Amino acid sequence: MKFDVYGVGNAITDIQARISDELLEKIGFTKGVMTLVDSDKQGHVLASLEGHPVNRCAGGSASNTIAGIADFGGTAAYAGKLADDEIGRFWLSDMQALGVTVDTPLGTGVSGTSVILITEDAQRTMLTHLGISATLGPEDLSEEQIAASQYVYVEGYLFTGESTRAAAYRAIELAKKHQVKVAFTVSDPFLIHLFRDEFLKLIAGPVDLLFCNLEEARSLTGKTEPVDCAQQLHHLAADVALTLGGDGSLILRDNQVIPIEATPVRPIDTTGAGDMYAAGILYGLTNGLSYRQAGHLASQAAGRVVSQLGARLSRKFTPQEVARFASL
């Protein structure tokens, strides 16, 4: 089977809940940031949500993007690490129901979870327990599937662990060996403070397509204006997709700046906006769309996902919608 994209990242089940600022303050975490927590703390947070309606789906940054590609009708495979527990089996069945190929065997331990607390201002506070996903390693990758893909997509979160970092580098190495393009998402501004030089080396080297938001771009470049940030990154990477929230996005290709307008929506939950944007771009580029067309599709996808709860589209795009948005 041929794949549009082979994703490599954490396999985490997202558990979303809408809460008040008062409850968030009581739980004791800073609004709007991602915090790694241990199993006991995650259990405490989940207990605090008793009585609140929750939604769950297979998650993880790269996983959300791969799911989005499958939602568009693309073909995708994924490498992540799961335990043989209820959460792991749920994650696996959820992704396979979308048609995503996941061959990583279930292991011993606890599967990863990410509790996403959404306040009334649509800010998301993420509390992540990586569980067994932190043990993803090079041996969990499929060279055959990578060789059969158009892109390998790697998330920046993998660089927080020794074995997951090794998996990321191995995926990139195999992609280059088989003339497969490499797409990389910075994932989160806090990672840049830890790995800025390493990320810049990757962006200037094997990365073909870079995804980042404005805050991440500013941290990477030291620049302030979006176009200045994008152009400096474009000196390093062949293609750059820079998201600007409500101001749309910029795509840089062949020394040209392609501005993409935002889709006007009333935001409910920003979880997965960047992931779904990346899905639109990657699906478009692997299915015959131009960069501008892919950008329009990505903008529509990001707009739709922030207007609902959760990182997975509750109302999928029809083939007719994909064609219409791509023609804008």
mmCIF file of C-alpha atoms in Angstrom:
data_model
loop_
_atom_site.group_PDB
_atom_site.id
_atom_site.type_symbol
_atom_site.label_atom_id
_atom_site.label_comp_id
_atom_site.label_asym_id
_atom_site.label_seq_id
_atom_site.Cartn_x
_atom_site.Cartn_y
_atom_site.Cartn_z
ATOM 1 C CA MET A 1 0.000 0.000 0.000
ATOM 2 C CA LYS A 2 1.170 3.528 -0.777
ATOM 3 C CA PHE A 3 0.805 6.202 1.891
ATOM 4 C CA ASP A 4 0.469 9.955 1.595
ATOM 5 C CA VAL A 5 2.067 10.487 5.010
ATOM 6 C CA TYR A 6 3.812 8.358 7.638
ATOM 7 C CA GLY A 7 3.482 9.987 11.062
ATOM 8 C CA VAL A 8 5.826 9.524 14.010
ATOM 9 C CA GLY A 9 4.834 10.785 17.443
ATOM 10 C CA ASN A 10 3.308 10.155 20.813
ATOM 11 C CA ALA A 11 0.214 7.949 20.942
ATOM 12 C CA ILE A 12 -1.915 9.626 23.587
ATOM 13 C CA THR A 13 -5.630 9.550 24.273
ATOM 14 C CA ASP A 14 -7.058 13.062 24.595
ATOM 15 C CA ILE A 15 -9.604 13.615 27.354
ATOM 16 C CA GLN A 16 -11.284 17.006 26.948
ATOM 17 C CA ALA A 17 -13.441 18.835 29.472
ATOM 18 C CA ARG A 18 -14.856 22.367 29.617
ATOM 19 C CA ILE A 19 -14.302 23.895 33.049
ATOM 20 C CA SER A 20 -14.395 27.229 34.846
ATOM 21 C CA ASP A 21 -11.387 29.407 35.636
ATOM 22 C CA GLU A 22 -12.124 28.740 39.296
ATOM 23 C CA LEU A 23 -11.749 24.982 38.891
ATOM 24 C CA LEU A 24 -8.564 25.415 36.860
ATOM 25 C CA GLU A 25 -7.125 27.579 39.630
ATOM 26 C CA LYS A 26 -8.130 24.974 42.206
ATOM 27 C CA ILE A 27 -6.423 22.212 40.223
ATOM 28 C CA GLY A 28 -3.325 24.412 40.256
ATOM 29 C CA PHE A 29 -1.936 24.635 36.710
ATOM 30 C CA THR A 30 -1.066 27.627 34.529
ATOM 31 C CA LYS A 31 -3.664 28.391 31.917
ATOM 32 C CA GLY A 32 -2.750 27.867 28.281
ATOM 33 C CA VAL A 33 0.365 25.725 28.635
ATOM 34 C CA MET A 34 1.207 22.033 28.383
ATOM 35 C CA THR A 35 2.582 20.399 31.536
ATOM 36 C CA LEU A 36 3.994 16.900 31.837
ATOM 37 C CA VAL A 37 2.577 15.130 34.900
ATOM 38 C CA ASP A 38 3.064 11.759 36.564
ATOM 39 C CA SER A 39 0.434 9.066 36.845
ATOM 40 C CA ASP A 40 -0.666 10.079 40.357
ATOM 41 C CA LYS A 41 -1.164 13.730 39.419
ATOM 42 C CA GLN A 42 -3.108 12.748 36.301
ATOM 43 C CA GLY A 43 -5.337 10.586 38.461
ATOM 44 C CA HIS A 44 -5.963 13.534 40.785
ATOM 45 C CA VAL A 45 -6.899 15.779 37.861
ATOM 46 C CA LEU A 46 -9.290 13.190 36.437
ATOM 47 C CA ALA A 47 -10.925 12.826 39.853
ATOM 48 C CA SER A 48 -11.405 16.617 39.957
ATOM 49 C CA LEU A 49 -13.409 16.358 36.725
ATOM 50 C CA GLU A 50 -15.975 13.999 38.190
ATOM 51 C CA GLY A 51 -19.408 15.242 37.199
ATOM 52 C CA HIS A 52 -18.115 17.196 34.195
ATOM 53 C CA PRO A 53 -18.938 15.840 30.724
ATOM 54 C CA VAL A 54 -15.793 14.691 28.938
ATOM 55 C CA ASN A 55 -14.936 13.760 25.385
ATOM 56 C CA ARG A 56 -12.106 11.474 24.388
ATOM 57 C CA CYS A 57 -10.388 10.481 21.155
ATOM 58 C CA ALA A 58 -7.067 9.144 19.943
ATOM 59 C CA GLY A 59 -4.674 12.062 20.198
ATOM 60 C CA GLY A 60 -1.108 13.272 20.178
ATOM 61 C CA SER A 61 0.067 16.103 17.942
ATOM 62 C CA ALA A 62 1.221 14.085 14.928
ATOM 63 C CA SER A 63 -1.603 11.606 15.504
ATOM 64 C CA ASN A 64 -4.170 14.409 15.193
ATOM 65 C CA THR A 65 -2.629 15.424 11.880
ATOM 66 C CA ILE A 66 -2.613 11.860 10.582
ATOM 67 C CA ALA A 67 -6.257 11.462 11.617
ATOM 68 C CA GLY A 68 -7.075 14.667 9.754
ATOM 69 C CA ILE A 69 -5.390 13.401 6.601
ATOM 70 C CA ALA A 70 -7.462 10.226 6.820
ATOM 71 C CA ASP A 71 -10.609 12.324 7.349
ATOM 72 C CA PHE A 72 -9.877 14.129 4.073
ATOM 73 C CA GLY A 73 -9.676 10.777 2.310
ATOM 74 C CA GLY A 74 -5.897 10.447 2.322
ATOM 75 C CA THR A 75 -3.844 7.363 3.127
ATOM 76 C CA ALA A 76 -1.667 7.348 6.227
ATOM 77 C CA ALA A 77 0.352 5.183 8.580
ATOM 78 C CA TYR A 78 1.538 5.926 12.111
ATOM 79 C CA ALA A 79 4.243 4.810 14.524
ATOM 80 C CA GLY A 80 3.437 5.260 18.221
ATOM 81 C CA LYS A 81 3.751 3.225 21.408
ATOM 82 C CA LEU A 82 0.700 1.821 23.242
ATOM 83 C CA ALA A 83 0.122 -0.410 26.240
ATOM 84 C CA ASP A 84 -2.248 -3.357 26.274
ATOM 85 C CA ASP A 85 -4.784 -1.550 28.464
ATOM 86 C CA GLU A 86 -8.236 -0.063 27.919
ATOM 87 C CA ILE A 87 -6.831 3.333 26.889
ATOM 88 C CA GLY A 88 -4.363 1.747 24.454
ATOM 89 C CA ARG A 89 -6.979 -0.473 22.852
ATOM 90 C CA PHE A 90 -9.313 2.520 22.538
ATOM 91 C CA TRP A 91 -6.613 4.611 20.825
ATOM 92 C CA LEU A 92 -5.782 1.804 18.396
ATOM 93 C CA SER A 93 -9.388 1.069 17.439
ATOM 94 C CA ASP A 94 -10.143 4.783 17.050
ATOM 95 C CA MET A 95 -7.298 5.293 14.568
ATOM 96 C CA GLN A 96 -7.897 2.062 12.685
ATOM 97 C CA ALA A 97 -11.565 3.004 12.263
ATOM 98 C CA LEU A 98 -10.335 5.997 10.252
ATOM 99 C CA GLY A 99 -8.310 3.706 7.996
ATOM 100 C CA VAL A 100 -4.920 4.620 9.470
ATOM 101 C CA THR A 101 -2.369 1.802 9.371
ATOM 102 C CA VAL A 102 -0.872 1.243 12.854
ATOM 103 C CA ASP A 103 1.304 -1.857 13.210
ATOM 104 C CA THR A 104 3.099 -1.108 16.504
ATOM 105 C CA PRO A 105 2.321 -4.009 18.898
ATOM 106 C CA LEU A 106 0.728 -3.314 22.291
ATOM 107 C CA GLY A 107 3.249 -3.426 25.130
ATOM 108 C CA THR A 108 3.314 -3.688 28.907
ATOM 109 C CA GLY A 109 2.645 -0.588 30.981
ATOM 110 C CA VAL A 110 0.210 2.333 30.952
ATOM 111 C CA SER A 111 -0.903 4.131 27.804
ATOM 112 C CA GLY A 112 -0.444 7.884 27.578
ATOM 113 C CA THR A 113 -3.194 10.398 28.258
ATOM 114 C CA SER A 114 -3.582 14.139 27.818
ATOM 115 C CA VAL A 115 -6.225 15.901 29.864
ATOM 116 C CA ILE A 116 -7.227 19.067 28.020
ATOM 117 C CA LEU A 117 -9.017 21.625 30.161
ATOM 118 C CA ILE A 118 -10.898 24.225 28.121
ATOM 119 C CA THR A 119 -12.003 27.441 29.815
ATOM 120 C CA GLU A 120 -14.687 29.833 28.610
ATOM 121 C CA ASP A 121 -12.144 31.972 26.720
ATOM 122 C CA ALA A 122 -11.314 28.888 24.572
ATOM 123 C CA GLN A 123 -7.849 28.601 26.108
ATOM 124 C CA ARG A 124 -6.607 25.037 26.524
ATOM 125 C CA THR A 125 -4.508 23.823 29.421
ATOM 126 C CA MET A 126 -2.950 20.441 28.702
ATOM 127 C CA LEU A 127 -1.803 17.998 31.359
ATOM 128 C CA THR A 128 0.031 15.131 29.702
ATOM 129 C CA HIS A 129 1.131 11.792 31.117
ATOM 130 C CA LEU A 130 3.196 10.146 28.394
ATOM 131 C CA GLY A 131 3.084 6.639 29.826
ATOM 132 C CA ILE A 132 4.489 3.978 27.506
ATOM 133 C CA SER A 133 4.500 6.405 24.566
ATOM 134 C CA ALA A 134 7.737 7.798 26.026
ATOM 135 C CA THR A 135 9.460 4.505 25.161
ATOM 136 C CA LEU A 136 8.874 4.758 21.397
ATOM 137 C CA GLY A 137 12.160 3.866 19.735
ATOM 138 C CA PRO A 138 13.754 3.274 16.324
ATOM 139 C CA GLU A 139 12.746 -0.383 16.445
ATOM 140 C CA ASP A 140 9.076 0.645 16.359
ATOM 141 C CA LEU A 141 9.369 2.191 12.894
ATOM 142 C CA SER A 142 8.553 0.465 9.613
ATOM 143 C CA GLU A 143 11.131 1.133 6.925
ATOM 144 C CA GLU A 144 8.827 -0.472 4.361
ATOM 145 C CA GLN A 145 5.983 1.909 5.192
ATOM 146 C CA ILE A 146 8.279 4.942 5.247
ATOM 147 C CA ALA A 147 9.647 3.996 1.832
ATOM 148 C CA ALA A 148 6.076 3.761 0.526
ATOM 149 C CA SER A 149 5.155 7.277 1.729
ATOM 150 C CA GLN A 150 5.367 10.709 0.125
ATOM 151 C CA TYR A 151 6.111 12.469 3.424
ATOM 152 C CA VAL A 152 7.315 11.514 6.873
ATOM 153 C CA TYR A 153 5.804 13.801 9.518
ATOM 154 C CA VAL A 154 7.683 14.217 12.814
ATOM 155 C CA GLU A 155 6.476 16.073 15.913
ATOM 156 C CA GLY A 156 8.795 18.160 18.072
ATOM 157 C CA TYR A 157 7.510 16.602 21.294
ATOM 158 C CA LEU A 158 9.606 13.512 20.506
ATOM 159 C CA PHE A 159 12.768 15.417 21.390
ATOM 160 C CA THR A 160 11.947 15.435 25.107
ATOM 161 C CA GLY A 161 13.054 11.810 25.544
ATOM 162 C CA GLU A 162 16.162 9.860 24.589
ATOM 163 C CA SER A 163 14.434 6.926 22.873
ATOM 164 C CA THR A 164 11.768 9.079 21.203
ATOM 165 C CA ARG A 165 14.441 11.459 19.910
ATOM 166 C CA ALA A 166 16.266 8.452 18.476
ATOM 167 C CA ALA A 167 13.020 7.383 16.787
ATOM 168 C CA ALA A 168 12.633 10.845 15.252
ATOM 169 C CA TYR A 169 16.166 10.836 13.855
ATOM 170 C CA ARG A 170 15.777 7.294 12.536
ATOM 171 C CA ALA A 171 12.534 8.227 10.766
ATOM 172 C CA ILE A 172 14.272 11.178 9.127
ATOM 173 C CA GLU A 173 17.245 9.002 8.172
ATOM 174 C CA LEU A 174 15.000 6.384 6.557
ATOM 175 C CA ALA A 175 13.009 9.067 4.752
ATOM 176 C CA LYS A 176 16.158 10.498 3.190
ATOM 177 C CA LYS A 177 17.383 7.017 2.309
ATOM 178 C CA HIS A 178 14.218 6.415 0.273
ATOM 179 C CA GLN A 179 13.837 9.941 -1.182
ATOM 180 C CA VAL A 180 10.794 10.653 1.007
ATOM 181 C CA LYS A 181 10.186 14.265 2.038
ATOM 182 C CA VAL A 182 10.396 15.251 5.710
ATOM 183 C CA ALA A 183 7.821 17.511 7.373
ATOM 184 C CA PHE A 184 8.515 18.726 10.908
ATOM 185 C CA THR A 185 6.326 20.567 13.410
ATOM 186 C CA VAL A 186 7.972 22.491 16.240
ATOM 187 C CA SER A 187 4.954 21.496 18.388
ATOM 188 C CA ASP A 188 5.273 23.936 21.305
ATOM 189 C CA PRO A 189 7.201 27.120 22.214
ATOM 190 C CA PHE A 190 8.621 25.574 25.386
ATOM 191 C CA LEU A 191 10.499 23.030 23.265
ATOM 192 C CA ILE A 192 12.413 25.809 21.517
ATOM 193 C CA HIS A 193 13.851 26.988 24.823
ATOM 194 C CA LEU A 194 15.237 23.482 25.305
ATOM 195 C CA PHE A 195 16.217 22.504 21.762
ATOM 196 C CA ARG A 196 16.520 25.693 19.724
ATOM 197 C CA ASP A 197 19.952 24.943 18.221
ATOM 198 C CA GLU A 198 19.009 21.330 17.527
ATOM 199 C CA PHE A 199 15.781 22.362 15.816
ATOM 200 C CA LEU A 200 17.520 24.995 13.712
ATOM 201 C CA LYS A 201 20.051 22.402 12.590
ATOM 202 C CA LEU A 202 17.237 20.077 11.539
ATOM 203 C CA ILE A 203 15.363 22.862 9.752
ATOM 204 C CA ALA A 204 18.490 23.836 7.854
ATOM 205 C CA GLY A 205 19.270 20.195 7.071
ATOM 206 C CA PRO A 206 16.891 17.327 6.358
ATOM 207 C CA VAL A 207 13.561 19.128 6.918
ATOM 208 C CA ASP A 208 11.730 19.895 3.659
ATOM 209 C CA LEU A 209 8.551 21.400 5.139
ATOM 210 C CA LEU A 210 8.395 23.247 8.462
ATOM 211 C CA PHE A 211 5.209 23.920 10.434
ATOM 212 C CA CYS A 212 5.183 26.459 13.260
ATOM 213 C CA ASN A 213 3.059 29.207 14.764
ATOM 214 C CA LEU A 214 4.080 32.830 15.245
ATOM 215 C CA GLU A 215 5.230 32.457 18.846
ATOM 216 C CA GLU A 216 7.417 29.526 17.855
ATOM 217 C CA ALA A 217 8.763 31.384 14.814
ATOM 218 C CA ARG A 218 9.690 34.374 16.962
ATOM 219 C CA SER A 219 11.524 32.129 19.403
ATOM 220 C CA LEU A 220 13.380 30.394 16.593
ATOM 221 C CA THR A 221 14.414 33.547 14.723
ATOM 222 C CA GLY A 222 14.507 36.388 17.263
ATOM 223 C CA LYS A 223 12.398 38.418 14.831
ATOM 224 C CA THR A 224 9.006 39.998 15.566
ATOM 225 C CA GLU A 225 7.156 40.610 12.305
ATOM 226 C CA PRO A 226 5.539 37.499 10.788
ATOM 227 C CA VAL A 227 6.995 38.024 7.306
ATOM 228 C CA ASP A 228 10.485 38.568 8.731
ATOM 229 C CA CYS A 229 10.183 35.364 10.774
ATOM 230 C CA ALA A 230 8.895 33.388 7.813
ATOM 231 C CA GLN A 231 11.555 34.639 5.431
ATOM 232 C CA GLN A 232 14.382 33.859 7.847
ATOM 233 C CA LEU A 233 13.050 30.336 8.314
ATOM 234 C CA HIS A 234 12.653 30.008 4.547
ATOM 235 C CA HIS A 235 16.381 30.613 4.199
ATOM 236 C CA LEU A 236 16.783 27.352 6.112
ATOM 237 C CA ALA A 237 13.860 25.165 4.993
ATOM 238 C CA ALA A 238 12.622 24.709 1.425
ATOM 239 C CA ASP A 239 8.991 25.177 2.473
ATOM 240 C CA VAL A 240 7.531 26.947 5.517
ATOM 241 C CA ALA A 241 3.937 27.059 6.765
ATOM 242 C CA LEU A 242 3.555 29.704 9.486
ATOM 243 C CA THR A 243 0.183 29.972 11.233
ATOM 244 C CA LEU A 244 -0.963 33.343 12.596
ATOM 245 C CA GLY A 245 -4.145 32.457 14.466
ATOM 246 C CA GLY A 246 -6.974 34.794 13.532
ATOM 247 C CA ASP A 247 -4.732 36.510 10.982
ATOM 248 C CA GLY A 248 -4.468 33.417 8.789
ATOM 249 C CA SER A 249 -1.150 31.951 7.730
ATOM 250 C CA LEU A 250 1.853 32.406 5.480
ATOM 251 C CA ILE A 251 3.280 29.750 3.173
ATOM 252 C CA LEU A 252 6.747 30.269 1.733
ATOM 253 C CA ARG A 253 7.782 28.336 -1.349
ATOM 254 C CA ASP A 254 10.447 29.119 -3.970
ATOM 255 C CA ASN A 255 11.156 32.499 -2.332
ATOM 256 C CA GLN A 256 7.518 33.513 -2.667
ATOM 257 C CA VAL A 257 5.199 34.455 0.198
ATOM 258 C CA ILE A 258 1.680 33.045 -0.164
ATOM 259 C CA PRO A 259 -0.734 34.697 2.293
ATOM 260 C CA ILE A 260 -3.711 32.576 3.341
ATOM 261 C CA GLU A 261 -6.705 34.208 4.976
ATOM 262 C CA ALA A 262 -8.185 32.862 8.195
ATOM 263 C CA THR A 263 -11.613 31.260 8.248
ATOM 264 C CA PRO A 264 -13.860 33.498 10.392
ATOM 265 C CA VAL A 265 -15.343 31.421 13.216
ATOM 266 C CA ARG A 266 -16.326 31.737 16.856
ATOM 267 C CA PRO A 267 -13.618 29.748 18.668
ATOM 268 C CA ILE A 268 -14.740 27.214 21.239
ATOM 269 C CA ASP A 269 -11.602 25.106 21.664
ATOM 270 C CA THR A 270 -8.215 25.765 20.048
ATOM 271 C CA THR A 271 -7.066 22.175 20.636
ATOM 272 C CA GLY A 272 -5.704 20.685 17.434
ATOM 273 C CA ALA A 273 -5.922 23.834 15.300
ATOM 274 C CA GLY A 274 -2.293 23.615 14.195
ATOM 275 C CA ASP A 275 -2.524 19.852 13.820
ATOM 276 C CA MET A 276 -5.547 20.118 11.542
ATOM 277 C CA TYR A 277 -3.902 22.930 9.565
ATOM 278 C CA ALA A 278 -0.924 20.619 8.949
ATOM 279 C CA ALA A 279 -3.348 17.888 7.871
ATOM 280 C CA GLY A 280 -4.847 20.166 5.244
ATOM 281 C CA ILE A 281 -1.454 21.153 3.890
ATOM 282 C CA LEU A 282 -0.069 17.622 3.796
ATOM 283 C CA TYR A 283 -3.212 16.121 2.298
ATOM 284 C CA GLY A 284 -3.280 18.831 -0.360
ATOM 285 C CA LEU A 285 0.372 18.521 -1.323
ATOM 286 C CA THR A 286 0.158 14.731 -1.597
ATOM 287 C CA ASN A 287 -3.062 14.804 -3.609
ATOM 288 C CA GLY A 288 -2.284 17.189 -6.431
ATOM 289 C CA LEU A 289 -3.151 20.587 -4.926
ATOM 290 C CA SER A 290 -0.947 23.651 -5.248
ATOM 291 C CA TYR A 291 0.512 25.261 -2.120
ATOM 292 C CA ARG A 292 -2.108 28.005 -2.294
ATOM 293 C CA GLN A 293 -4.948 25.501 -2.690
ATOM 294 C CA ALA A 294 -3.604 23.374 0.152
ATOM 295 C CA GLY A 295 -3.372 26.506 2.288
ATOM 296 C CA HIS A 296 -7.023 27.370 1.680
ATOM 297 C CA LEU A 297 -8.067 23.833 2.590
ATOM 298 C CA ALA A 298 -5.888 23.931 5.719
ATOM 299 C CA SER A 299 -7.417 27.245 6.800
ATOM 300 C CA GLN A 300 -10.928 25.854 6.448
ATOM 301 C CA ALA A 301 -9.946 22.743 8.404
ATOM 302 C CA ALA A 302 -8.378 24.728 11.253
ATOM 303 C CA GLY A 303 -11.410 27.009 11.396
ATOM 304 C CA ARG A 304 -13.792 24.090 11.610
ATOM 305 C CA VAL A 305 -11.885 22.312 14.376
ATOM 306 C CA VAL A 306 -11.635 25.387 16.646
ATOM 307 C CA SER A 307 -15.391 25.940 16.374
ATOM 308 C CA GLN A 308 -16.069 22.624 18.140
ATOM 309 C CA LEU A 309 -14.851 20.714 21.179
ATOM 310 C CA GLY A 310 -11.878 18.439 20.591
ATOM 311 C CA ALA A 311 -9.119 17.970 18.036
ATOM 312 C CA ARG A 312 -11.052 15.535 15.826
ATOM 313 C CA LEU A 313 -13.533 16.873 13.285
ATOM 314 C CA SER A 314 -17.073 16.098 14.435
ATOM 315 C CA ARG A 315 -18.304 17.059 10.955
ATOM 316 C CA LYS A 316 -15.954 15.760 8.310
ATOM 317 C CA PHE A 317 -15.339 17.451 4.980
ATOM 318 C CA THR A 318 -17.168 15.917 2.053
ATOM 319 C CA PRO A 319 -15.234 15.362 -1.194
ATOM 320 C CA GLN A 320 -17.298 18.204 -2.678
ATOM 321 C CA GLU A 321 -16.235 20.554 0.138
ATOM 322 C CA VAL A 322 -12.583 19.593 -0.282
ATOM 323 C CA ALA A 323 -12.786 20.374 -3.996
ATOM 324 C CA ARG A 324 -14.620 23.657 -3.408
ATOM 325 C CA PHE A 325 -12.308 24.962 -0.680
ATOM 326 C CA ALA A 326 -9.229 23.940 -2.646
ATOM 327 C CA SER A 327 -10.453 25.999 -5.616
ATOM 328 C CA LEU A 328 -10.674 29.258 -3.638
#
